[in-house]
Short mmCIF file of C-alpha atoms and ligand atoms in Angstrom, two decimals:
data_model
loop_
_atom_site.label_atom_id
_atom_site.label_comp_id
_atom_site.label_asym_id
_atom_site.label_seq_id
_atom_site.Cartn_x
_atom_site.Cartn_y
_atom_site.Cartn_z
CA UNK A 134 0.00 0.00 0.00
CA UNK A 135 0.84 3.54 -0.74
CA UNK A 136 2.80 4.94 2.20
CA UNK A 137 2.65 8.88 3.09
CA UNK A 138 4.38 11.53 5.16
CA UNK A 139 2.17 14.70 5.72
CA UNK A 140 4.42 17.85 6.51
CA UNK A 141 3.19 20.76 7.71
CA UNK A 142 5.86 23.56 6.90
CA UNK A 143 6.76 26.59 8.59
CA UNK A 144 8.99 25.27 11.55
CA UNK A 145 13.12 25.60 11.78
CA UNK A 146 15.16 22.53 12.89
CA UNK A 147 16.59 22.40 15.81
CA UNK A 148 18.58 19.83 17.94
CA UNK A 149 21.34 17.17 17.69
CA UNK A 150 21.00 14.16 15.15
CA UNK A 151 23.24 11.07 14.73
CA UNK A 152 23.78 9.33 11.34
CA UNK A 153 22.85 5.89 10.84
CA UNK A 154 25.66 3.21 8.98
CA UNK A 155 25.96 4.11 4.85
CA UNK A 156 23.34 2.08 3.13
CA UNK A 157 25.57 1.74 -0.25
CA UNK A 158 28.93 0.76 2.16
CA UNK A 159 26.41 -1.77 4.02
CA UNK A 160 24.98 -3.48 0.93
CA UNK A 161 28.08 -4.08 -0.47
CA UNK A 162 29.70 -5.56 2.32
CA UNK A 163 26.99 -7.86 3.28
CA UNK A 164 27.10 -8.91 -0.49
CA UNK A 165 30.99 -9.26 0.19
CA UNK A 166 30.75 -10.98 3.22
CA UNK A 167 29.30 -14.37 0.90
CA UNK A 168 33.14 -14.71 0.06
CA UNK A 169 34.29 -15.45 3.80
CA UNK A 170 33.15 -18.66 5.56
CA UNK A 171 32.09 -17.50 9.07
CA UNK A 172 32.63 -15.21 11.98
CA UNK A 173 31.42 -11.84 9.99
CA UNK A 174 30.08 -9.42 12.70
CA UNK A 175 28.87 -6.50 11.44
CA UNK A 176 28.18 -3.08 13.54
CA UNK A 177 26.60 0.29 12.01
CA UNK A 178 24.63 -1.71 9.86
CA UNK A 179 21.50 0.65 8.96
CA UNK A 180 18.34 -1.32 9.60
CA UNK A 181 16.39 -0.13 6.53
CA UNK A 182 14.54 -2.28 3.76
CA UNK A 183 17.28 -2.24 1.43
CA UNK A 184 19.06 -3.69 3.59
CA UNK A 185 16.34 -6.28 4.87
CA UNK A 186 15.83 -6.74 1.24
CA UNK A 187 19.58 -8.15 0.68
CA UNK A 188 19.71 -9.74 3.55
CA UNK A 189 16.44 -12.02 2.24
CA UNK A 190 18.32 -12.25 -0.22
CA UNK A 191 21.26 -13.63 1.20
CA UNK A 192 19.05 -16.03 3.28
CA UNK A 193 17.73 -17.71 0.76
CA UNK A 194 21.37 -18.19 -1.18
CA UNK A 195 21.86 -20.19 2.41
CA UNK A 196 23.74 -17.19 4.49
CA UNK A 197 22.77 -17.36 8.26
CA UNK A 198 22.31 -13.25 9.03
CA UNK A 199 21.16 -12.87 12.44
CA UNK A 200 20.36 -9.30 13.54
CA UNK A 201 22.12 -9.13 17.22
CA UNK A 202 21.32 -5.86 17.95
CA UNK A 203 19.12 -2.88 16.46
CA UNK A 204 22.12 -1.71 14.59
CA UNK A 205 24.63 -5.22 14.15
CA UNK A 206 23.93 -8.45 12.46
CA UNK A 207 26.33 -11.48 11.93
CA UNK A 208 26.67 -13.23 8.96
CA UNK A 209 27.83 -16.91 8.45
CA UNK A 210 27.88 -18.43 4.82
CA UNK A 211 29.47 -21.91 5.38
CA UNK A 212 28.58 -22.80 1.75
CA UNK A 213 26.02 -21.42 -0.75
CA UNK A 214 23.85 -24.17 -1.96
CA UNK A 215 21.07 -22.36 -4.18
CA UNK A 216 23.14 -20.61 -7.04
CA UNK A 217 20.01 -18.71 -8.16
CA UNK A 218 18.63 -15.25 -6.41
CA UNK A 219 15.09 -15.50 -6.69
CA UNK A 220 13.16 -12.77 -9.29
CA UNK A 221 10.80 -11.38 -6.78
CA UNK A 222 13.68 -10.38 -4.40
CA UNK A 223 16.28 -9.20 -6.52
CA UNK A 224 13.78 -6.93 -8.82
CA UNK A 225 13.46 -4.55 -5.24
CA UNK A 226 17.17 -3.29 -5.22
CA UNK A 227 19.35 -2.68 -7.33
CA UNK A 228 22.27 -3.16 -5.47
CA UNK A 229 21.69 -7.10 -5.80
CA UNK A 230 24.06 -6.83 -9.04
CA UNK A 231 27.14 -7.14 -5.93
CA UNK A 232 26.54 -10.54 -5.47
CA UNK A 233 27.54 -11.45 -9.04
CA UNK A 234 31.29 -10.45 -8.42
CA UNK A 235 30.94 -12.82 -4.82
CA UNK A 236 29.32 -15.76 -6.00
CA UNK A 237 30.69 -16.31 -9.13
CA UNK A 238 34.20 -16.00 -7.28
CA UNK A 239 32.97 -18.32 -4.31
CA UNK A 240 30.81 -21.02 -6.63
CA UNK A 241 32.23 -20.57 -10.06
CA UNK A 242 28.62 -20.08 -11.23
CA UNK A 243 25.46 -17.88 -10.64
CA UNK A 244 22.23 -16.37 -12.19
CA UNK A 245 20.88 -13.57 -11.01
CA UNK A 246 17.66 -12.32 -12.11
CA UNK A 247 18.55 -8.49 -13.87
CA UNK A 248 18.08 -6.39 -11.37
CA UNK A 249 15.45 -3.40 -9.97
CA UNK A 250 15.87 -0.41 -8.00
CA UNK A 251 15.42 3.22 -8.27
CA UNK A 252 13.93 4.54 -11.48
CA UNK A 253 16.80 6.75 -12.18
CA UNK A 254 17.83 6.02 -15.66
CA UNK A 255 19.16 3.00 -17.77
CA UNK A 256 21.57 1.51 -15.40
CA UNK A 257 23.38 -1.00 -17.57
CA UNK A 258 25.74 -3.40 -16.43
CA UNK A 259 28.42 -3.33 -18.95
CA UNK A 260 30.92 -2.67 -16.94
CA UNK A 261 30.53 -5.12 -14.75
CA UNK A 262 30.49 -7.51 -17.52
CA UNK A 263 33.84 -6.14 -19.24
CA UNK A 264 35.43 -6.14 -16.04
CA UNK A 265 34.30 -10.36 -15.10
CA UNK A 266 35.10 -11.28 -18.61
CA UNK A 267 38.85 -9.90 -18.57
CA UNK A 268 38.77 -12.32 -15.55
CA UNK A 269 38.05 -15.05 -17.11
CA UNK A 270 34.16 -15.10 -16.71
CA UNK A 271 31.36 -16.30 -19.48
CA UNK A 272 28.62 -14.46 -18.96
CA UNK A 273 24.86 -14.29 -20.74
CA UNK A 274 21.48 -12.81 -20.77
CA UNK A 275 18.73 -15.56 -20.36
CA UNK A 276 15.36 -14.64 -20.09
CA UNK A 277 15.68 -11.77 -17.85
CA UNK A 278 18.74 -13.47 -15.57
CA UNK A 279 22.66 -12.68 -15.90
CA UNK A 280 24.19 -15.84 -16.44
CA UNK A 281 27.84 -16.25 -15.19
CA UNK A 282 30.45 -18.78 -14.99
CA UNK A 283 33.86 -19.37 -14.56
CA UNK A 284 35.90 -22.46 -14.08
CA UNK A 285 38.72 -20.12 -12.50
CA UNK A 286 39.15 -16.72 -12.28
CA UNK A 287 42.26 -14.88 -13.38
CA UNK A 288 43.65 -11.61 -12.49
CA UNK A 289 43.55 -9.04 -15.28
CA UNK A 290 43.80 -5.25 -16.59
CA UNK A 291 40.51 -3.92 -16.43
CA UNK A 292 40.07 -0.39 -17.42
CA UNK A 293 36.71 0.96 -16.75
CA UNK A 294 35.24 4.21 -19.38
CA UNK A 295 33.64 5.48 -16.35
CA UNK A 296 34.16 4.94 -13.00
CA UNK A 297 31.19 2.72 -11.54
CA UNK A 298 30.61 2.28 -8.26
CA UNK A 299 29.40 -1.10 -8.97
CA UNK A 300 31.66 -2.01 -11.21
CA UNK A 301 34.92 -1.26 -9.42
CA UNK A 302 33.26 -3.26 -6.12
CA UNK A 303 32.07 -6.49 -8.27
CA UNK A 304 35.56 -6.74 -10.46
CA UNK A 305 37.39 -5.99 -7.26
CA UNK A 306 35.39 -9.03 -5.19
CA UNK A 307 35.68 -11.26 -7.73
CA UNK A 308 39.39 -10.50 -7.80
CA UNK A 309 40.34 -11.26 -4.29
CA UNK A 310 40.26 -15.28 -4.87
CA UNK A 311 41.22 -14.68 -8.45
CA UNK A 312 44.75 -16.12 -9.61
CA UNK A 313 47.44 -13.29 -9.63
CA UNK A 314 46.89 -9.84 -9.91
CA UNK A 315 44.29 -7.44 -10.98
CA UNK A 316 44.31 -3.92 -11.47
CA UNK A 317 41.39 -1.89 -11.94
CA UNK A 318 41.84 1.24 -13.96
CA UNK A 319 39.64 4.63 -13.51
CA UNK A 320 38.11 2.69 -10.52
CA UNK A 321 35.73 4.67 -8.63
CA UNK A 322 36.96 6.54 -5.60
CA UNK A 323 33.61 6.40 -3.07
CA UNK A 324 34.11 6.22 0.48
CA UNK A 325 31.79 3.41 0.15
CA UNK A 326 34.57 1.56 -2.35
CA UNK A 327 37.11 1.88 0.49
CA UNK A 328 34.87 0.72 3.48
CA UNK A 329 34.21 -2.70 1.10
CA UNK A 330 37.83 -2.93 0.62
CA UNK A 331 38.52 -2.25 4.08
CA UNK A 332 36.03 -4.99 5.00
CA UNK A 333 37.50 -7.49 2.62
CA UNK A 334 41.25 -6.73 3.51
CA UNK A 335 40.28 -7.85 7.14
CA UNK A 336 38.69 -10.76 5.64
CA UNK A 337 42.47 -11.68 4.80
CA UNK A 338 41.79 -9.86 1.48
CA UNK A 339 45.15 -8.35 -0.32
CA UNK A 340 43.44 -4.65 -1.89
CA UNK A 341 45.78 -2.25 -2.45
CA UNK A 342 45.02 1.36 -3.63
CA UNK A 343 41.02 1.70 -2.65
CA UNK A 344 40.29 5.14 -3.07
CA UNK A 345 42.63 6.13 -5.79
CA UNK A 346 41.62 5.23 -9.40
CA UNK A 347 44.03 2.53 -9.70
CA UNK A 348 43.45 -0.58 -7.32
CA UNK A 349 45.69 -3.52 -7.22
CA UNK A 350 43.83 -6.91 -5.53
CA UNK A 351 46.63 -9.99 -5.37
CA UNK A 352 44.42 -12.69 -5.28
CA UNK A 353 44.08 -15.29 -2.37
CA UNK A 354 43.09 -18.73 -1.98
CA UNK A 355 40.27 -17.90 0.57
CA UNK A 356 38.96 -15.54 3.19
CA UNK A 357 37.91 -16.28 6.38
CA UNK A 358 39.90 -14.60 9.07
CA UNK A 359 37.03 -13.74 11.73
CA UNK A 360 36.05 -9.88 11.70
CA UNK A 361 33.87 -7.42 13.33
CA UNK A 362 33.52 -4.62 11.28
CA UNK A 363 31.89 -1.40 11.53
CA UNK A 364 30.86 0.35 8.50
CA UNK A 365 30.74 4.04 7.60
CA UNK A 366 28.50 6.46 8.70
CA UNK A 367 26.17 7.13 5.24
CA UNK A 368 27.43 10.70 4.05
CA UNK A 369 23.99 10.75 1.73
CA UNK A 370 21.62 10.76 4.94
CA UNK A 371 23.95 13.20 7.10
CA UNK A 372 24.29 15.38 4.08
CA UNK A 373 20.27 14.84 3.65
CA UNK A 374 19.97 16.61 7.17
CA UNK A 375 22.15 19.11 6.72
CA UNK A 376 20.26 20.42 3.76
CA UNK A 377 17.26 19.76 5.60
CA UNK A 378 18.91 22.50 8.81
CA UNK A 379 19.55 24.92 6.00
CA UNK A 380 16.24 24.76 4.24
CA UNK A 381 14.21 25.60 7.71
CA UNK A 382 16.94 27.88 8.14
CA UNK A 383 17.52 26.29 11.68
CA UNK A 384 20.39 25.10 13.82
CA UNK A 385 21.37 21.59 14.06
CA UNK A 386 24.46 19.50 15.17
CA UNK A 387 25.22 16.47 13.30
CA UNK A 388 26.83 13.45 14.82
CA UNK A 389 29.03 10.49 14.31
CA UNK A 390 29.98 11.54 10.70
CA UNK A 391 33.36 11.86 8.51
CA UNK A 392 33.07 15.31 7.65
CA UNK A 393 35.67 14.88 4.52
CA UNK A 394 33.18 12.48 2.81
CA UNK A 395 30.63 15.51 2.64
CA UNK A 396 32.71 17.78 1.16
CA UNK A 397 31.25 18.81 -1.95
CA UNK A 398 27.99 19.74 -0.13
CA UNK A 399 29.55 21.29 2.81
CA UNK A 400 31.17 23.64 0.16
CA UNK A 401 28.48 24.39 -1.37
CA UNK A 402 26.04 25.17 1.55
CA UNK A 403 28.79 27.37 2.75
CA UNK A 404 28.88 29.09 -1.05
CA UNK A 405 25.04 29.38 -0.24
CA UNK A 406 25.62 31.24 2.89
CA UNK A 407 25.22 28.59 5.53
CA UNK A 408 27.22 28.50 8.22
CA UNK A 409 29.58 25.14 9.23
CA UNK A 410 31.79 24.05 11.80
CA UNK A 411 33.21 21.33 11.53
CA UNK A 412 34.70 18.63 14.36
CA UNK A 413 36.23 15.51 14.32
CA UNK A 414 33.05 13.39 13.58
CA UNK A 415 30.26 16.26 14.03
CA UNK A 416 28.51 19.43 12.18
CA UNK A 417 27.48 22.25 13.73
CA UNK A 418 25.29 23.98 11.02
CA UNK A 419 23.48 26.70 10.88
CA UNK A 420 21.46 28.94 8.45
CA UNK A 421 20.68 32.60 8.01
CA UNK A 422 17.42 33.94 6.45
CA UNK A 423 19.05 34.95 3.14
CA UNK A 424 20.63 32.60 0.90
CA UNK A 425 22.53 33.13 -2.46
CA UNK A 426 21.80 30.88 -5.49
CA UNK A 427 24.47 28.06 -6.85
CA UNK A 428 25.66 26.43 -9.45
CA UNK A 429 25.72 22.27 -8.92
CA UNK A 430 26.91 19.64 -11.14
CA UNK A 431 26.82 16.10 -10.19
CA UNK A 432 30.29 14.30 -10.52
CA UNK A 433 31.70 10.85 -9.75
CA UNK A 434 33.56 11.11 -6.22
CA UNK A 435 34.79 13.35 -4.80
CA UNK A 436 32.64 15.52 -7.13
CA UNK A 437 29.30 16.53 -5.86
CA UNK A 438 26.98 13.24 -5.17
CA UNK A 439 24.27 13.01 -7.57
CA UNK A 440 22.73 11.28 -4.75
CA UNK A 441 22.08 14.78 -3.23
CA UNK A 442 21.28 16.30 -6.15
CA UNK A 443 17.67 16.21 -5.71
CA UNK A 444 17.74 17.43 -1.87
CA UNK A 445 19.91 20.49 -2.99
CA UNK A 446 17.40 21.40 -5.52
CA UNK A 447 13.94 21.43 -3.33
CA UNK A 448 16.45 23.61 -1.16
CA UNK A 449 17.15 26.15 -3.97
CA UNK A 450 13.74 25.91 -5.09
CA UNK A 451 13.10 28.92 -2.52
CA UNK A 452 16.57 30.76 -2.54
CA UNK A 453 16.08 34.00 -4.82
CA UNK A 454 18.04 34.11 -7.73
CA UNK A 455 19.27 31.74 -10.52
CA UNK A 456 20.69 28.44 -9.97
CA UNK A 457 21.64 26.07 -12.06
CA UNK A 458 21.77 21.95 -12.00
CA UNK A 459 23.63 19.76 -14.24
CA UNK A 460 22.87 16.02 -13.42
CA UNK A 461 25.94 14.50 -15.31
CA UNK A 462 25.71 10.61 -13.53
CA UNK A 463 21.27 9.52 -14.01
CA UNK A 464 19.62 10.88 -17.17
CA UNK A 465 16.36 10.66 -15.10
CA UNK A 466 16.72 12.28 -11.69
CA UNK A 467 15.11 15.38 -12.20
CA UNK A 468 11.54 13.57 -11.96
CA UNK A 469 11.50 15.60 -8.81
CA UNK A 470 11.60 18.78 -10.51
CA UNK A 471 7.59 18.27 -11.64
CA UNK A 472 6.43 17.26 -8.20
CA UNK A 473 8.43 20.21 -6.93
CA UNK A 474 6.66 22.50 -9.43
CA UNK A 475 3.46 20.99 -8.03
CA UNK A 476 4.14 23.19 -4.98
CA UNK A 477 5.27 26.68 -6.38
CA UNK A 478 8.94 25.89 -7.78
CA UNK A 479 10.00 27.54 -11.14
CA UNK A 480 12.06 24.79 -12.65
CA UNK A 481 13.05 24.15 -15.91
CA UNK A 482 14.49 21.15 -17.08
CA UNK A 483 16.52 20.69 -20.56
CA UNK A 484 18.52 17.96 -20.97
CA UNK A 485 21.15 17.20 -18.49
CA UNK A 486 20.45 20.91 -17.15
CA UNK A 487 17.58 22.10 -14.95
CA UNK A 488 17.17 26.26 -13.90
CA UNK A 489 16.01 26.74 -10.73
CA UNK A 490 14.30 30.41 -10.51
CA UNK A 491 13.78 30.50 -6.40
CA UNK A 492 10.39 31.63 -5.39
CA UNK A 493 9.49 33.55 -2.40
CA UNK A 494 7.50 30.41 -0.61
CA UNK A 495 6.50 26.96 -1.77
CA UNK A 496 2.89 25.74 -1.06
CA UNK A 497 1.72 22.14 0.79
CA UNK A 498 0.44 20.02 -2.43
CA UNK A 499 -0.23 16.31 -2.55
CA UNK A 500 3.44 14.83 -4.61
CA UNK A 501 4.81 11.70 -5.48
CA UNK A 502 8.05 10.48 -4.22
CA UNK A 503 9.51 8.66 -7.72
CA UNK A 504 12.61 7.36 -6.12
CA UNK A 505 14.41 7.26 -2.61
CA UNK A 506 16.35 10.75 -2.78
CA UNK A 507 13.38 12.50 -4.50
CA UNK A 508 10.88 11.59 -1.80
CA UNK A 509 13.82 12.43 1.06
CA UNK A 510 14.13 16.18 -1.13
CA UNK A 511 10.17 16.49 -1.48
CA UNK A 512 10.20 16.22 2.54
CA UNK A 513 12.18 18.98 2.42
CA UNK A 514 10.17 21.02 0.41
CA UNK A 515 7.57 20.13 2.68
CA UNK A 516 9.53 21.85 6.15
CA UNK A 517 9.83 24.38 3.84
CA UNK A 518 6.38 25.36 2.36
CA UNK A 519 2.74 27.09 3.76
CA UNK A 520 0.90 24.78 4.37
CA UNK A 521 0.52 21.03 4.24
CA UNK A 522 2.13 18.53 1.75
CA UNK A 523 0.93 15.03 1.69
CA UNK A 524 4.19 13.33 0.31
CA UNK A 525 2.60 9.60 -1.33
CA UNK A 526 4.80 6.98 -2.40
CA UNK A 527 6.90 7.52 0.63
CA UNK A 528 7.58 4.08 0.95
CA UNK A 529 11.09 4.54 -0.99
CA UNK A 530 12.43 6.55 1.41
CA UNK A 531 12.54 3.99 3.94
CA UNK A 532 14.51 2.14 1.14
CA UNK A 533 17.37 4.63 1.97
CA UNK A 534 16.49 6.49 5.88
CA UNK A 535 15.52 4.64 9.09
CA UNK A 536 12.90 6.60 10.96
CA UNK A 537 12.75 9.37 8.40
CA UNK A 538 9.97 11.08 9.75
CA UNK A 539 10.83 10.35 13.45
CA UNK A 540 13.98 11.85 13.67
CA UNK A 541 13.36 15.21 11.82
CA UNK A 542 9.92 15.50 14.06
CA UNK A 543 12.60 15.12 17.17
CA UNK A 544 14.51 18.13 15.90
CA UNK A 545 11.14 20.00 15.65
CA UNK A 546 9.52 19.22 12.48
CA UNK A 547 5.90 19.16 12.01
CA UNK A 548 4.89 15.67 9.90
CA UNK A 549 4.33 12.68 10.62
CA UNK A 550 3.51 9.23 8.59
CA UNK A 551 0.71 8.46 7.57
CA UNK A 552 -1.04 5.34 5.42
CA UNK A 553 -4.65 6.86 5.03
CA UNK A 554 -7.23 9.70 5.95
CA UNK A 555 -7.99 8.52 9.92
CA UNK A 556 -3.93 8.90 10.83
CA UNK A 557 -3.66 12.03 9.35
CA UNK A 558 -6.24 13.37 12.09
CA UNK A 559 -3.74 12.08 14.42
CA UNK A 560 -1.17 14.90 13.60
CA UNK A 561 -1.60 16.76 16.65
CA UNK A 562 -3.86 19.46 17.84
CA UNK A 563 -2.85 22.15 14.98
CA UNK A 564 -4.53 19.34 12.92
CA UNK A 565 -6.88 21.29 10.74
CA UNK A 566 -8.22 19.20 7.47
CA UNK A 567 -9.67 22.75 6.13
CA UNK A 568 -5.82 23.76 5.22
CA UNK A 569 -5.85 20.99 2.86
CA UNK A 570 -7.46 23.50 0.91
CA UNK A 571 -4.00 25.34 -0.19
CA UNK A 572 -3.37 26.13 -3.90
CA UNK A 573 -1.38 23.54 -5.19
CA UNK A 574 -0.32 24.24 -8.66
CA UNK A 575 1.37 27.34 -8.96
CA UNK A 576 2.99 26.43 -12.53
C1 LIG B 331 25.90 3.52 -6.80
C2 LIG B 331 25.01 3.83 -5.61
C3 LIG B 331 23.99 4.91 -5.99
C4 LIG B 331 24.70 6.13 -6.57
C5 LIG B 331 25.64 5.72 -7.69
C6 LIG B 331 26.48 6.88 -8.23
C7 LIG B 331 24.96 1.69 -4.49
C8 LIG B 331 24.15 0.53 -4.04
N1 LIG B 331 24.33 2.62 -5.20
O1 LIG B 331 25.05 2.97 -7.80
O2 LIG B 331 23.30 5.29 -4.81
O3 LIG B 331 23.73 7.02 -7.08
O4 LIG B 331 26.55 4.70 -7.24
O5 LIG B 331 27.21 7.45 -7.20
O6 LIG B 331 26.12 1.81 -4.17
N2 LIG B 331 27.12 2.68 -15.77
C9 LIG B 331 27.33 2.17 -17.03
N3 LIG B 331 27.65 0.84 -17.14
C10 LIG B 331 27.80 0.04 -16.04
C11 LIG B 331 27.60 0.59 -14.77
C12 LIG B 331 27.28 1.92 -14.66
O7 LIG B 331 27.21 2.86 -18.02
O8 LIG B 331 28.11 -1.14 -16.22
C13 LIG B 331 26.76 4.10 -15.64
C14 LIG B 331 25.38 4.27 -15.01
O9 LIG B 331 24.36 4.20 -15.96
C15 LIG B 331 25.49 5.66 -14.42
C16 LIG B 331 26.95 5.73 -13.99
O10 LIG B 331 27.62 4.72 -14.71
O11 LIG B 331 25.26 6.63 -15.42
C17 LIG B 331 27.16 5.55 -12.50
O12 LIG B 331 26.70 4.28 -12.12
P1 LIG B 331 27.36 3.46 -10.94
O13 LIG B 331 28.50 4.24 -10.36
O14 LIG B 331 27.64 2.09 -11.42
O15 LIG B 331 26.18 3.42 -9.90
P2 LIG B 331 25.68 2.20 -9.05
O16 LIG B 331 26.86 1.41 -8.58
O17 LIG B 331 24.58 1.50 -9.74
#
């Protein structure tokens, strides 16, 4: 069933929020983790459904993942019997591509249904399949499943045309029980890359070079070494949060991060006029009234994350002036641009390139989240807008944020989830259905 958040706009954040383990760092390690044996404990693992979702997953490939604690879960994979991951799972999340890299390096054969996951553009695998092939790999489309196999795997040159997240972390798996050496060329640099490397080097993994474009893996005969790992806090959701602070022009600290992985935004809020101090592993941030327009374009790492993209631009939806977007990683992720025009914003989108003409105020209007970062950026738009906006679809968010709604309500949000008409009553005594009445379209 449709999920919803209902905002009701108009109030400034306040508080002190902690960040939750990286969702993309998580879901590749627990993919990684099918390589090792036993003994994985995991820590910082964010429980959210993507996560649940691979961890079905894994389950029914024969992995024993026991959650140990809200925020932990062990994994044991003494041997994979089913060589299959089943359709109905796999089409959720996208992210289900890691295992091919695993499996086919732990059973020498796998199919894995192609997979789902955000509607963000074509998403083709290529590179993951130029990258298993130059290691020795046969792989094949069959009725909707990848097909791979390999009788052994063989380090290789790989050089990849762009630098895929997903890529780099399935050639890089597969190559750590490969035979000899591998290097990966123009490998993507994402924290996320280097936590899975991390993960696997303490697996008894040799990885050399994780966060630089070239990585070197000497392969091993197995890993198994026992680990508890603790994987990175997710720079998308504290970056999410900061924009969030800025866009209620409000006051927020933000905990248990690695400040250096949110670079690109930090820069650019500053640009925008927000204020930042940084610590160790914490944000102070806070926003004045006024705030000057920017110029964004999305980059691989450490460029700005198109994974924020979205956020930043319900933000400068409402900052006066011209700013301009250029989405250069999804052809598709300015689907948010429409809803956001559904409450007030003056967008227009050409191409690769969308103008952002801030208005004075954005109005509450029923939207559609289309994908996880959309529906995280239309919630912003919400805290920022007169009125009440009825955010449907919200389900995806939960794909990417524990507790979205919680935590933002705890540093003085108005909103609250909802999944039909007698909830949203529930609100709280400013509850007033008669503001539903709000002009919506503004276009
Ligand atoms: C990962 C992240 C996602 C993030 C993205 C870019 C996970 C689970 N997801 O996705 O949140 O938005 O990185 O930072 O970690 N491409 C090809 N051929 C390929 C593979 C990719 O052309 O074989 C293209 C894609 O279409 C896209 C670009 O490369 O245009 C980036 O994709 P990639 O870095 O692979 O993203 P994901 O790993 O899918």
């Amino acid at each position: 069933m449709d999920q919803k958040i209902i905002v009701r706009g108009g109030r400034r954040l306040k508080g002190r929020v902690r960040v939750n383990g990286a969702k993309n760092a998580a879901l590749a390690i627990l993919c990684g983790a099918t390589l090792a044996g036993e003994n994985v404990v995991l820590d910082n693992v964010p429980n959210i459904t993507d996560v649940q979702h691979i961890i079905q997953v894994l389950s029914f490939l024969g992995a024993r993942v026991v959650w140990w604690r809200e925020d932990a879960v062990t994994i044991s994979v003494p041997s994979l019997t089913v060589r299959e991951a089943p359709y109905d799972l796999v089409k959720k999340l996208r992210a289900s591509n890691l295992l091919l890299g695993p499996l086919l390096a732990r059973c020498g054969e796998v199919r894995i249904p192609l997979p789902g996951g955000c509607n963000i553009g074509a998403r083709p695998m290529d590179l993951h399949f130029k990258g298993l092939s130059a290691l020795g790999a046969e792989l094949s489309l069959e009725k909707g499943y990848i097909c791979a196999k390999a009788k052994r795997l063989r380090g290789a040159q790989v050089y990849l045309d762009f630098p895929s997240v997903g890529a780099t972390e399935n050639i890089m798996m597969a190559a750590c029980l490969a035979e000899g050496q591998t290097l990966i060329q123009n490998a993507a640099k994402e924290p996320e890359v280097v936590d899975l490397a991390n993960f696997l080097n303490s697996l008894g993994a040799r990885i050399f070079g994780a966060g630089t474009d070239v990585i070197r893996i000497e392969g091993v005969k197995e890993l198994g070494r026992p680990v508890h790992y603790s994987v990175i806090p997710d720079r998308i959701e504290a970056g999410t949060l900061m924009v969030a602070a800025v866009a209620t022009r409000g006051e927020v600290e933000i905990e248990g991060v690695i400040p250096r992985h949110i670079q690109p935004l930090t820069a650019k809020l500053r640009e925008m006029g927000a204020q930042i101090v940084e610590g160790e592993d914490v944000f102070y941030i806070k926003a004045p009234d006024e705030l000057r327009p920017v110029n964004v374009k999305t980059m691989p790492y450490p460029g700005f994350p198109t994974d924020m993209q979205s956020q930043v631009m319900a933000l400068l939806s409402t900052v006066p002036g011209t700013s301009l977007i250029v989405e250069n990683i999804y052809e598709n992720r300015f689907q948010v641009a429409q809803e956001l025009r559904r409450m007030g914003a003056q967008i227009k989108v050409e191409g690769r390139v969308a103008v952002v003409e801030g208005v004075p105020r954005l109005y509450g209007a029923q939207v559609r989240a289309t994908d996880l970062r959309a529906g995280a950026a239309l919630v912003i738009a919400g805290l920022m807008a007169e009125g009440e906006t009825e955010v449907v679809g919200a389900e995806v968010i939960y794909r990417g944020y524990k507790d979205f709604e919680k935590r933002l309500a705890r540093l003085g949000a108005d909103l609250a989830a909802a999944n039909g008409q007698e909830q949203f009553f529930a609100l709280g005594e400013k509850s007033d259905p008669g503001r539903r009445n709000i002009p919506t379209y503004r276009e």
